[in-house]
Coordinates of C-alpha atoms in Angstrom, one line a residue:
Chain T
M1 CA -12.7 19.0 7.1
G2 CA -11.1 15.6 7.8
R3 CA -9.4 14.5 11.0
P4 CA -5.9 15.0 9.7
H5 CA -6.7 18.6 8.8
V6 CA -8.2 19.3 12.2
L7 CA -5.3 17.8 14.0
T8 CA -2.8 19.7 11.9
Y9 CA -4.5 23.0 12.6
V10 CA -4.7 22.2 16.3
A11 CA -1.0 21.4 16.3
L12 CA -0.3 24.6 14.3
T13 CA -2.3 26.7 16.9
L14 CA -0.3 25.0 19.7
L15 CA 2.9 25.7 17.8
A16 CA 2.1 29.4 17.4
T17 CA 1.2 29.6 21.1
A18 CA 4.5 27.8 22.0
I19 CA 6.5 30.2 19.8
L20 CA 4.9 33.2 21.5
A21 CA 5.6 31.7 24.9
G22 CA 9.2 31.0 23.8
V23 CA 9.5 34.7 22.9
F24 CA 7.8 36.1 26.0
F25 CA 9.3 33.9 28.7
G26 CA 13.0 33.8 29.7
T27 CA 15.3 34.7 32.4
A28 CA 14.7 38.5 32.2
E29 CA 12.1 39.9 34.7
V30 CA 9.8 42.3 32.7
S31 CA 6.2 43.4 32.7
W32 CA 3.6 42.0 30.2
A33 CA 3.0 45.6 28.8
D34 CA 6.7 45.9 28.0
R35 CA 6.8 42.4 26.4
W36 CA 3.9 43.3 24.1
A37 CA 5.4 46.7 23.3
A38 CA 8.7 45.1 22.4
L39 CA 7.2 42.4 20.3
S40 CA 5.0 44.8 18.4
G41 CA 7.9 47.2 17.8
A42 CA 6.3 50.1 19.7
A43 CA 8.5 53.2 20.0
D44 CA 8.2 53.3 23.9
A45 CA 9.4 49.7 24.4
P46 CA 12.5 49.3 26.5
R47 CA 15.4 49.1 24.1
S48 CA 17.2 46.2 26.0
L49 CA 14.0 44.2 25.9
S50 CA 13.5 44.8 22.2
L51 CA 17.0 43.6 21.7
I52 CA 16.4 40.4 23.8
I53 CA 13.2 39.6 21.9
W54 CA 14.2 40.5 18.4
E55 CA 17.8 39.5 18.3
W56 CA 18.0 36.6 20.8
R57 CA 14.7 34.9 21.6
L58 CA 12.8 35.2 18.3
P59 CA 15.6 33.8 16.0
R60 CA 16.4 31.2 18.6
V61 CA 12.8 30.0 18.8
L62 CA 12.4 29.9 15.1
V63 CA 15.7 28.0 14.6
V64 CA 14.5 25.5 17.2
A65 CA 11.2 25.1 15.4
V66 CA 12.9 24.6 12.0
V67 CA 15.3 22.0 13.5
G68 CA 12.4 20.2 15.2
G69 CA 10.4 20.1 12.0
S70 CA 13.4 19.0 10.0
L71 CA 14.3 16.1 12.3
A72 CA 10.7 14.9 12.4
L73 CA 10.4 15.1 8.6
A74 CA 13.7 13.3 8.2
G75 CA 12.6 10.6 10.6
V76 CA 9.3 10.0 8.7
M77 CA 11.2 9.5 5.4
M78 CA 13.9 7.3 7.0
Q79 CA 11.3 5.0 8.7
T80 CA 9.4 4.7 5.4
V81 CA 12.3 4.0 3.0
L82 CA 14.1 1.6 5.4
H83 CA 10.8 -0.2 6.4
N84 CA 12.0 0.1 10.0
P85 CA 10.1 1.8 12.8
L86 CA 13.4 2.3 14.7
A87 CA 15.1 4.2 11.9
D88 CA 15.9 7.9 12.7
P89 CA 17.6 10.7 10.9
Y90 CA 21.0 9.9 12.4
L91 CA 20.9 6.2 11.4
M92 CA 23.5 6.7 8.6
G93 CA 26.1 7.9 11.1
L94 CA 25.3 11.6 10.7
S95 CA 25.3 12.5 14.4
S96 CA 28.4 10.4 15.1
G97 CA 30.3 12.0 12.2
A98 CA 29.3 15.5 13.2
S99 CA 30.2 14.7 16.9
A100 CA 33.7 13.4 16.0
A101 CA 34.4 16.4 13.8
A102 CA 33.1 19.0 16.2
V103 CA 34.7 17.5 19.3
G104 CA 37.9 17.0 17.4
A105 CA 37.8 20.7 16.3
I106 CA 37.0 22.0 19.8
L107 CA 39.7 19.9 21.4
W108 CA 42.5 19.7 18.9
L109 CA 42.3 22.3 16.2
P110 CA 44.0 25.6 16.7
P111 CA 41.4 28.2 17.9
W112 CA 41.9 30.3 14.8
V113 CA 40.9 27.4 12.5
A114 CA 37.8 26.6 14.5
S115 CA 36.8 30.3 14.6
T116 CA 37.5 30.8 10.9
L117 CA 35.6 27.8 9.7
G118 CA 33.1 27.7 12.6
I119 CA 32.1 24.6 14.5
P120 CA 28.8 24.3 12.6
L121 CA 30.5 24.0 9.3
I122 CA 33.0 21.5 10.6
A123 CA 30.2 19.4 12.2
F124 CA 28.3 19.5 8.9
A125 CA 31.4 18.3 7.1
G126 CA 31.7 15.4 9.6
A127 CA 28.0 14.5 9.1
V128 CA 28.4 14.5 5.3
C129 CA 31.6 12.4 5.5
A130 CA 29.9 9.8 7.7
F131 CA 26.9 9.8 5.3
A132 CA 29.1 9.3 2.3
M133 CA 30.9 6.4 4.0
T134 CA 27.6 4.7 4.9
L135 CA 26.3 5.2 1.4
G136 CA 29.5 3.9 -0.2
L137 CA 29.3 0.7 2.0
S138 CA 25.6 0.2 1.1
L139 CA 25.7 0.7 -2.7
R140 CA 26.1 -2.2 -5.0
R141 CA 26.0 -1.8 -8.7
G142 CA 22.6 -2.8 -10.1
A143 CA 21.1 -3.9 -6.7
I144 CA 18.2 -2.1 -5.1
M145 CA 20.2 -1.1 -1.9
S146 CA 18.9 -3.3 0.9
P147 CA 17.6 -1.5 4.0
L148 CA 19.3 -4.0 6.2
V149 CA 22.7 -3.3 4.6
V150 CA 22.1 0.4 4.9
I151 CA 21.2 0.0 8.6
L152 CA 24.2 -2.3 9.3
A153 CA 26.6 0.1 7.4
G154 CA 25.2 3.0 9.4
V155 CA 25.7 1.2 12.7
A156 CA 29.3 0.4 11.7
V157 CA 30.1 3.9 10.7
S158 CA 28.4 5.3 13.8
L159 CA 30.4 3.0 16.1
M160 CA 33.7 4.0 14.4
F161 CA 33.0 7.8 14.8
Q162 CA 31.7 7.3 18.4
S163 CA 35.0 5.6 19.3
L164 CA 36.8 8.5 17.8
T165 CA 34.8 10.9 19.8
A166 CA 35.3 9.0 23.0
F167 CA 39.1 8.9 22.3
F168 CA 39.1 12.7 21.7
L169 CA 37.2 13.3 25.0
Y170 CA 39.4 10.9 27.0
V171 CA 42.7 12.4 26.0
G172 CA 41.5 16.0 25.6
D173 CA 42.0 19.0 27.9
P174 CA 39.4 18.8 30.8
H175 CA 38.3 22.5 30.3
A176 CA 37.8 22.1 26.6
T177 CA 36.1 18.7 27.2
R178 CA 33.3 20.4 29.1
S179 CA 32.6 22.7 26.2
A180 CA 32.6 19.7 23.8
L181 CA 30.2 17.8 26.1
G182 CA 27.8 20.8 26.1
W183 CA 27.8 20.7 22.3
L184 CA 27.2 16.9 22.3
M185 CA 24.0 17.3 24.4
G186 CA 22.5 19.9 22.0
T187 CA 21.8 23.6 22.8
A188 CA 20.2 26.4 20.9
A189 CA 21.9 29.1 23.0
G190 CA 23.5 31.8 21.0
T191 CA 21.7 31.1 17.7
A192 CA 20.9 34.2 15.6
W193 CA 19.0 35.2 12.5
V194 CA 21.9 34.1 10.3
D195 CA 21.6 30.5 11.6
L196 CA 17.9 30.4 10.5
W197 CA 18.0 30.8 6.7
L198 CA 19.8 27.7 5.4
P199 CA 17.9 25.2 7.6
L200 CA 14.7 26.9 6.8
F201 CA 15.4 26.8 3.0
A202 CA 16.3 23.1 3.2
L203 CA 13.2 22.4 5.2
V204 CA 10.9 24.1 2.7
A205 CA 12.6 22.4 -0.2
V206 CA 12.6 18.9 1.3
S207 CA 9.0 19.1 2.6
G208 CA 7.9 20.3 -0.9
F209 CA 9.7 17.3 -2.5
A210 CA 8.3 14.9 0.1
L211 CA 4.7 16.1 -0.4
L212 CA 5.1 15.9 -4.2
R213 CA 6.4 12.3 -3.9
S214 CA 3.9 11.4 -1.1
Q215 CA 2.2 8.8 -3.2
S216 CA 5.5 7.1 -4.1
L217 CA 6.4 7.1 -0.4
D218 CA 3.0 5.5 0.4
A219 CA 3.8 2.8 -2.2
V220 CA 7.2 2.0 -0.6
L221 CA 5.3 1.2 2.7
L222 CA 3.8 -1.8 0.7
G223 CA 7.3 -3.2 0.2
D224 CA 10.1 -2.5 -2.3
E225 CA 8.8 -5.1 -4.8
R226 CA 5.2 -4.0 -4.6
A227 CA 6.3 -0.4 -5.1
M228 CA 8.4 -1.4 -8.2
A229 CA 5.4 -3.3 -9.5
L230 CA 3.5 0.0 -9.3
G231 CA 6.2 1.6 -11.4
I232 CA 8.2 3.3 -8.6
R233 CA 11.9 3.5 -9.1
V234 CA 12.7 2.5 -5.5
R235 CA 16.5 2.7 -5.7
R236 CA 16.4 6.2 -7.1
L237 CA 13.8 7.4 -4.5
R238 CA 15.8 5.9 -1.7
L239 CA 19.0 7.7 -2.8
V240 CA 17.1 11.1 -3.1
V241 CA 15.6 10.5 0.4
F242 CA 19.0 9.7 1.9
A243 CA 20.4 12.9 0.4
A244 CA 17.5 14.9 1.7
V245 CA 17.8 13.4 5.2
A246 CA 21.6 14.1 5.2
L247 CA 20.9 17.7 4.3
L248 CA 18.2 18.2 7.0
A249 CA 19.9 16.3 9.8
G250 CA 23.4 17.6 8.9
L251 CA 22.2 21.2 9.0
S252 CA 20.3 20.5 12.3
V253 CA 23.3 19.0 14.0
A254 CA 25.5 21.8 12.7
T255 CA 23.0 24.4 14.1
V256 CA 22.1 23.1 17.6
G257 CA 24.2 20.0 18.1
I258 CA 22.7 16.5 18.6
V259 CA 19.0 16.4 19.4
G260 CA 17.7 12.9 19.7
F261 CA 14.1 11.6 20.2
V262 CA 12.4 14.0 17.9
G263 CA 13.3 12.2 14.7
L264 CA 12.5 8.8 16.1
I265 CA 9.4 9.3 18.2
V266 CA 7.5 12.3 16.7
P267 CA 6.8 10.4 13.4
H268 CA 5.2 7.6 15.5
M269 CA 3.1 10.2 17.4
A270 CA 1.8 11.6 14.1
R271 CA 1.3 8.1 12.6
L272 CA -0.8 7.1 15.6
L273 CA -2.9 10.2 15.1
V274 CA -3.5 10.3 11.3
G275 CA -2.2 7.0 10.0
G276 CA 0.6 6.2 7.5
R277 CA -0.4 8.1 4.4
H278 CA 2.3 10.7 3.8
R279 CA 0.1 13.6 2.6
A280 CA -1.4 13.8 6.1
L281 CA 1.6 12.4 8.0
I282 CA 4.3 14.8 6.7
P283 CA 2.6 18.1 7.7
L284 CA 1.5 16.8 11.1
S285 CA 5.0 15.3 11.9
L286 CA 6.7 18.6 10.8
V287 CA 4.4 20.7 13.1
L288 CA 4.6 18.3 16.0
G289 CA 8.4 18.1 15.7
A290 CA 8.6 21.9 15.8
L291 CA 6.2 22.1 18.7
V292 CA 8.0 19.5 20.9
L293 CA 11.4 21.1 20.4
V294 CA 10.1 24.7 21.0
V295 CA 8.4 23.7 24.2
V296 CA 11.4 21.7 25.5
D297 CA 13.8 24.5 24.6
L298 CA 11.7 26.9 26.6
L299 CA 11.8 24.5 29.6
C300 CA 15.5 24.2 29.2
R301 CA 15.8 28.0 29.6
V302 CA 13.4 28.5 32.5
I303 CA 13.7 25.5 34.8
L304 CA 17.1 26.3 36.3
A305 CA 17.2 29.9 35.2
P306 CA 19.5 31.7 34.8
E307 CA 21.4 28.5 34.2
E308 CA 20.4 26.8 30.9
L309 CA 20.1 23.0 30.4
P310 CA 21.1 21.3 27.2
L311 CA 18.2 20.2 25.0
G312 CA 19.1 16.5 25.1
V313 CA 18.7 16.4 28.9
L314 CA 15.1 17.4 29.0
L315 CA 13.8 16.2 25.7
A316 CA 13.1 12.6 26.5
I317 CA 11.8 13.4 30.0
F318 CA 9.1 15.9 28.8
A319 CA 8.3 14.5 25.4
A320 CA 7.9 10.8 26.3
P321 CA 4.8 11.1 28.5
P322 CA 2.5 12.6 25.8
F323 CA 3.7 9.9 23.4
I324 CA 2.9 7.1 25.9
L325 CA -0.5 8.7 26.4
I326 CA -1.3 8.8 22.7
L327 CA 0.0 5.2 22.3
R328 CA -2.2 3.9 25.1
R329 CA -5.3 5.7 23.8
V330 CA -4.9 4.5 20.2
R331 CA -4.0 0.9 21.2
H332 CA -7.3 0.7 23.2
A333 CA -9.2 1.0 19.8
Y334 CA -7.9 -2.4 18.8
Chain J
M1 CA 4.1 -18.3 -33.4
L2 CA 1.2 -16.4 -31.6
I3 CA -0.7 -13.8 -33.6
D4 CA -1.2 -11.3 -30.8
P5 CA 1.3 -11.9 -27.9
M6 CA 1.0 -9.8 -24.7
I7 CA 4.2 -11.2 -23.2
E8 CA 7.3 -12.2 -25.2
I9 CA 10.3 -13.6 -23.4
S10 CA 13.3 -14.5 -25.5
H11 CA 16.4 -16.4 -24.2
L12 CA 16.0 -15.0 -20.7
S13 CA 18.7 -15.8 -18.1
V14 CA 18.9 -14.6 -14.5
T15 CA 21.5 -15.3 -11.9
L16 CA 20.8 -14.8 -8.2
G17 CA 23.4 -15.3 -5.5
G18 CA 25.7 -17.1 -7.9
K19 CA 23.0 -19.6 -9.0
R20 CA 21.4 -19.5 -12.4
R21 CA 17.7 -19.2 -11.5
V22 CA 16.4 -18.8 -15.1
D23 CA 18.3 -20.4 -17.9
D24 CA 17.7 -19.4 -21.5
L25 CA 13.9 -19.4 -21.2
S26 CA 11.8 -18.4 -24.1
M27 CA 8.0 -18.2 -24.0
T28 CA 5.1 -16.1 -25.3
V29 CA 1.7 -15.5 -23.8
Q30 CA -1.3 -14.7 -26.0
R31 CA -3.3 -11.6 -25.2
G32 CA -6.4 -12.4 -23.2
S33 CA -5.2 -15.8 -22.1
F34 CA -4.7 -17.2 -18.6
H35 CA -1.2 -18.7 -18.5
G36 CA 0.2 -20.7 -15.6
L37 CA 3.9 -21.1 -14.6
L38 CA 4.3 -24.5 -12.9
G39 CA 7.2 -26.3 -11.4
P40 CA 8.7 -27.5 -8.2
N41 CA 10.3 -25.2 -5.6
G42 CA 13.3 -23.4 -7.0
A43 CA 12.3 -23.9 -10.6
G44 CA 12.5 -20.2 -11.4
K45 CA 8.8 -19.3 -11.6
T46 CA 8.9 -16.3 -9.2
T47 CA 12.1 -15.1 -10.8
V48 CA 10.4 -14.9 -14.2
L49 CA 7.5 -12.9 -12.7
R50 CA 10.0 -10.6 -10.8
T51 CA 11.7 -9.9 -14.1
L52 CA 8.3 -9.2 -15.7
Y53 CA 7.4 -6.6 -13.1
R54 CA 10.9 -5.1 -13.2
A55 CA 12.1 -6.1 -9.7
Q56 CA 14.9 -8.2 -11.2
N57 CA 17.3 -7.3 -14.0
P58 CA 18.0 -10.1 -16.5
D59 CA 21.6 -11.2 -17.2
T60 CA 20.7 -11.7 -20.9
G61 CA 17.6 -11.9 -23.0
D62 CA 14.7 -9.7 -24.0
V63 CA 11.4 -9.2 -22.3
Y64 CA 8.5 -7.4 -24.1
I65 CA 5.1 -6.5 -22.7
N66 CA 2.5 -5.5 -25.3
G67 CA 5.3 -5.0 -27.8
T68 CA 7.4 -2.7 -25.6
A69 CA 10.7 -3.7 -23.9
I70 CA 10.0 -3.7 -20.1
D71 CA 12.7 -1.0 -19.4
A72 CA 11.2 1.4 -21.9
W73 CA 7.8 1.9 -20.3
A74 CA 6.8 5.3 -19.0
Q75 CA 5.5 5.2 -15.4
A76 CA 1.9 6.3 -16.2
D77 CA 1.5 3.7 -19.0
W78 CA 3.1 1.0 -16.9
T79 CA 0.6 1.6 -14.0
R80 CA -2.3 1.4 -16.4
T81 CA -1.1 -1.7 -18.1
V82 CA 0.6 -3.9 -15.5
G83 CA -0.7 -5.1 -12.1
A84 CA 1.3 -7.5 -10.0
L85 CA 0.5 -9.6 -6.9
V86 CA 3.8 -9.9 -5.1
Q87 CA 4.9 -12.4 -2.4
E88 CA 7.2 -10.0 -0.5
G89 CA 5.6 -7.7 2.0
G90 CA 6.5 -4.2 3.4
S91 CA 6.0 -2.8 6.9
L92 CA 2.5 -1.4 6.1
Q93 CA 3.2 1.1 9.0
G94 CA 0.0 2.9 9.8
L95 CA -1.9 1.8 6.7
T96 CA -5.5 0.6 6.7
I97 CA -6.8 -2.0 4.3
R98 CA -8.5 0.8 2.3
D99 CA -5.2 2.7 2.2
V100 CA -3.5 -0.4 0.6
V101 CA -6.1 -0.7 -2.1
D102 CA -6.2 3.1 -2.7
I103 CA -2.4 3.3 -3.0
G104 CA -2.6 0.9 -6.0
L105 CA -4.8 3.5 -7.8
M106 CA -2.1 6.2 -7.8
H107 CA -1.1 7.6 -11.2
L108 CA -4.4 6.5 -12.7
P109 CA -6.5 9.3 -14.2
L110 CA -9.4 9.0 -11.8
S111 CA -11.5 11.6 -10.0
P112 CA -11.6 11.2 -6.2
A113 CA -15.2 9.8 -6.4
A114 CA -14.3 7.3 -9.2
R115 CA -11.2 6.3 -7.2
A116 CA -13.2 5.7 -4.1
A117 CA -15.8 3.7 -6.1
C118 CA -13.1 1.5 -7.6
A119 CA -11.6 0.8 -4.2
N120 CA -15.0 0.0 -2.7
D121 CA -16.0 -2.4 -5.5
A122 CA -12.7 -4.3 -5.2
L123 CA -13.0 -4.4 -1.4
A124 CA -16.5 -5.8 -1.7
L125 CA -15.4 -8.4 -4.2
A126 CA -12.6 -9.5 -1.8
G127 CA -15.1 -9.6 1.1
L128 CA -13.3 -6.9 3.0
T129 CA -16.0 -4.2 3.3
E130 CA -16.3 -4.8 7.1
L131 CA -12.5 -4.5 7.6
T132 CA -11.7 -1.4 5.5
D133 CA -10.5 0.7 8.5
M134 CA -8.5 -2.1 10.2
E135 CA -4.7 -1.7 10.2
A136 CA -3.4 -3.9 7.4
A137 CA -0.5 -5.1 9.5
L138 CA -2.9 -6.5 12.1
V139 CA -5.2 -8.7 9.9
S140 CA -4.7 -12.4 9.2
G141 CA -2.5 -13.7 6.4
G142 CA -5.5 -14.6 4.3
E143 CA -7.1 -11.2 4.8
R144 CA -3.9 -9.5 3.8
Q145 CA -3.6 -11.6 0.7
R146 CA -7.2 -10.7 -0.2
T147 CA -6.3 -7.0 0.4
H148 CA -3.4 -7.2 -2.1
I149 CA -5.6 -9.0 -4.6
A150 CA -8.2 -6.3 -4.1
Q151 CA -5.6 -3.7 -5.0
V152 CA -4.9 -5.4 -8.3
L153 CA -8.6 -5.9 -9.0
A154 CA -9.2 -2.2 -8.3
R155 CA -6.6 -1.3 -10.9
D156 CA -7.9 -3.9 -13.4
P157 CA -4.8 -3.7 -15.5
D158 CA -4.4 -5.2 -19.0
L159 CA -1.9 -7.7 -17.7
Y160 CA -2.3 -9.5 -14.3
I161 CA 1.0 -10.9 -12.9
L162 CA 0.1 -13.1 -10.0
D163 CA 2.7 -14.9 -7.8
E164 CA 0.9 -17.7 -6.1
P165 CA -2.5 -16.0 -5.9
S166 CA -4.1 -18.8 -3.9
N167 CA -1.5 -18.5 -1.0
H168 CA -3.2 -18.2 2.4
L169 CA -6.7 -18.1 0.9
D170 CA -9.5 -20.5 2.0
L171 CA -11.2 -22.6 -0.7
C172 CA -14.1 -20.2 -1.1
Y173 CA -11.9 -17.1 -1.8
Q174 CA -9.5 -19.1 -4.1
I175 CA -12.5 -19.8 -6.3
L176 CA -14.3 -16.5 -5.9
L177 CA -11.3 -14.3 -6.7
L178 CA -9.8 -16.5 -9.5
D179 CA -13.2 -16.8 -11.1
E180 CA -13.5 -13.0 -11.0
I181 CA -10.0 -12.5 -12.6
R182 CA -10.9 -15.1 -15.2
R183 CA -14.2 -13.5 -15.9
R184 CA -12.5 -10.1 -16.7
G185 CA -10.9 -11.7 -19.8
K186 CA -7.5 -9.9 -19.3
T187 CA -4.1 -11.5 -19.9
V188 CA -2.9 -13.3 -16.8
I189 CA 0.4 -15.0 -16.0
A190 CA 0.3 -16.7 -12.6
T191 CA 2.4 -19.2 -10.6
F192 CA 0.6 -22.1 -9.0
H193 CA 1.6 -25.0 -6.7
D194 CA -1.9 -26.4 -6.7
L195 CA -2.0 -28.2 -10.1
S196 CA -5.8 -28.8 -9.9
L197 CA -6.3 -25.0 -9.6
A198 CA -3.9 -24.5 -12.5
A199 CA -5.8 -27.0 -14.6
R200 CA -9.1 -25.3 -13.7
Y201 CA -8.1 -21.7 -14.7
C202 CA -5.2 -21.8 -17.2
D203 CA -5.7 -21.9 -20.9
T204 CA -2.0 -22.7 -21.3
V205 CA 0.9 -23.5 -18.9
T206 CA 4.7 -23.6 -19.0
L207 CA 6.3 -26.3 -16.9
M208 CA 9.7 -25.3 -15.5
R209 CA 12.5 -27.2 -13.9
D210 CA 16.0 -25.8 -12.8
G211 CA 15.3 -22.5 -14.6
K212 CA 14.5 -24.1 -18.0
G213 CA 11.2 -24.5 -19.7
V214 CA 10.4 -28.2 -20.0
A215 CA 7.0 -28.0 -21.8
T216 CA 4.4 -25.5 -22.9
G217 CA 0.8 -26.1 -23.9
T218 CA -2.6 -26.8 -22.5
P219 CA -2.7 -28.2 -19.0
D220 CA -3.9 -31.6 -20.4
A221 CA -1.0 -31.7 -22.8
V222 CA 1.7 -30.6 -20.3
L223 CA 0.6 -32.3 -17.0
T224 CA 1.1 -35.8 -18.3
R225 CA 2.0 -38.8 -16.2
D226 CA 5.6 -38.6 -17.4
N227 CA 6.0 -34.9 -16.7
L228 CA 4.5 -35.3 -13.2
R229 CA 6.9 -38.1 -12.5
D230 CA 10.0 -36.4 -14.0
V231 CA 9.4 -32.9 -12.8
F232 CA 7.4 -33.1 -9.6
R233 CA 8.5 -36.6 -8.6
V234 CA 5.0 -37.9 -8.0
N235 CA 3.0 -40.6 -9.6
G236 CA -0.4 -39.2 -10.8
V237 CA -2.5 -38.2 -13.7
L238 CA -4.7 -35.3 -14.7
Q239 CA -8.3 -36.5 -15.4
D240 CA -11.2 -34.3 -16.3
G241 CA -9.4 -31.2 -14.9
A242 CA -8.7 -32.9 -11.6
L243 CA -5.3 -34.2 -10.4
H244 CA -5.3 -37.8 -9.1
I245 CA -2.2 -38.4 -7.0
E246 CA -1.0 -42.0 -6.5
G247 CA 1.9 -41.1 -4.3
A248 CA 5.3 -39.5 -4.1
I249 CA 8.4 -41.2 -5.5
R250 CA 11.0 -41.9 -2.8
V251 CA 14.2 -39.9 -3.4

């Protein structure tokens, strides 16, 4: 078994452990026997604990794992097709569009509209709108779609929606503003089974596509022209990747709000461990993304329990040190 | 009229950034021959090659490789038939030298063992055996150029499209790698700035200026004193396969 397989299995084992920890630990004070009984569905398990584990914690942990995996996978693909190590899933304005739509809905729309449509759907629509604007600004008939133009268009669209969000927050009602700020920092509180299926389906479909096209993605790392010389239709591949990233990141933002860091840094963690070939990089990135977010979500729940911290607050603090450690160790080899 | 042409270009015109880079160019390359594209900077040599490996759409004109229009090729057939050495480079994020060579073998019907053997042979030819696990982004420009040439050698296509293959290479590797490509007897179309190298390796050359073909034929027939003066603005002469330069003409 090669090093990439070993590392992926190690990461999978750690992820399984983290998911169990995420299910077992929380604010409720209960014995270990009761926790096992509730998880295994034993008849004598306390009913309230079974409810907490099966209806609150387990779906929440799984949603967080799917979002972490989705953002890491989206980050890998964006960094590859844009030839840019600083690219992340939100680069095409997805998070800014989602933020402006969600904050605008929380602050300005009549409550019945927000509750009928739901903030996640409104946020997803905002993300798709920003994505369509960036894509529209980047496309030129017959041209290959320059990564630089996509990045600049994404920055312009992001800045526009960020200004809109800032305007909404500045003039909005202070009580509603706090709720909007909480959404902006990302939280998985209140997620249920119903929130899991769509992001999970998207993640399975996109990772299947990415693995099938892993050799084409490898070729793009050589440069657009080298990939074209190898017979790859780079423009078409780039468009499909952008659509896949919009789906993954849009659903992630809609489900738990804006979660940074994972889509930018986790692909680099995985690349430092197994190199740039996508057949190894995609599975490890996906598992590491899920692992990082599940661990950070658990910490968000227990550190100031019973208060809960937003994901964005703790993410960089706890995930950066392992990345720096890996970076230092790998760089010593050169 | 050539009996067995590998490349047929007919009335090709390409415009880039509002400037006509290739202007009504027609040329053919015989199967199995080594053909050089020569000319000063901006003559349109690289644009012709970019059109051949499908990175650039022509405004007008027809381009055929092996009798098939370039936009009608299926990916698998294209990969087997055409191999290109390209000037532009990607990020190479996380790729080793072996990875770069191996990626060139995708879509070829090779077993894993045969694929590894192809890559190892090409790496050895390019003198890269000791560097295979180095990150490709961290090696010198010459080593990276040898890596990309090794990728094309590993694929050993029917048509080699080489944009300035001697770029960054020391004299030893220029001769070693071009000798190897010549020895394989496949069709080659390559751009050169070193006219002595072109004279040494090319069976035929096309001289270009301002996007137009000025002359086509053997190096001796094309690299005349008049053409050197009119196209390259130097006084010189090609003698016994070597270029003797007498000086540049003041502009």
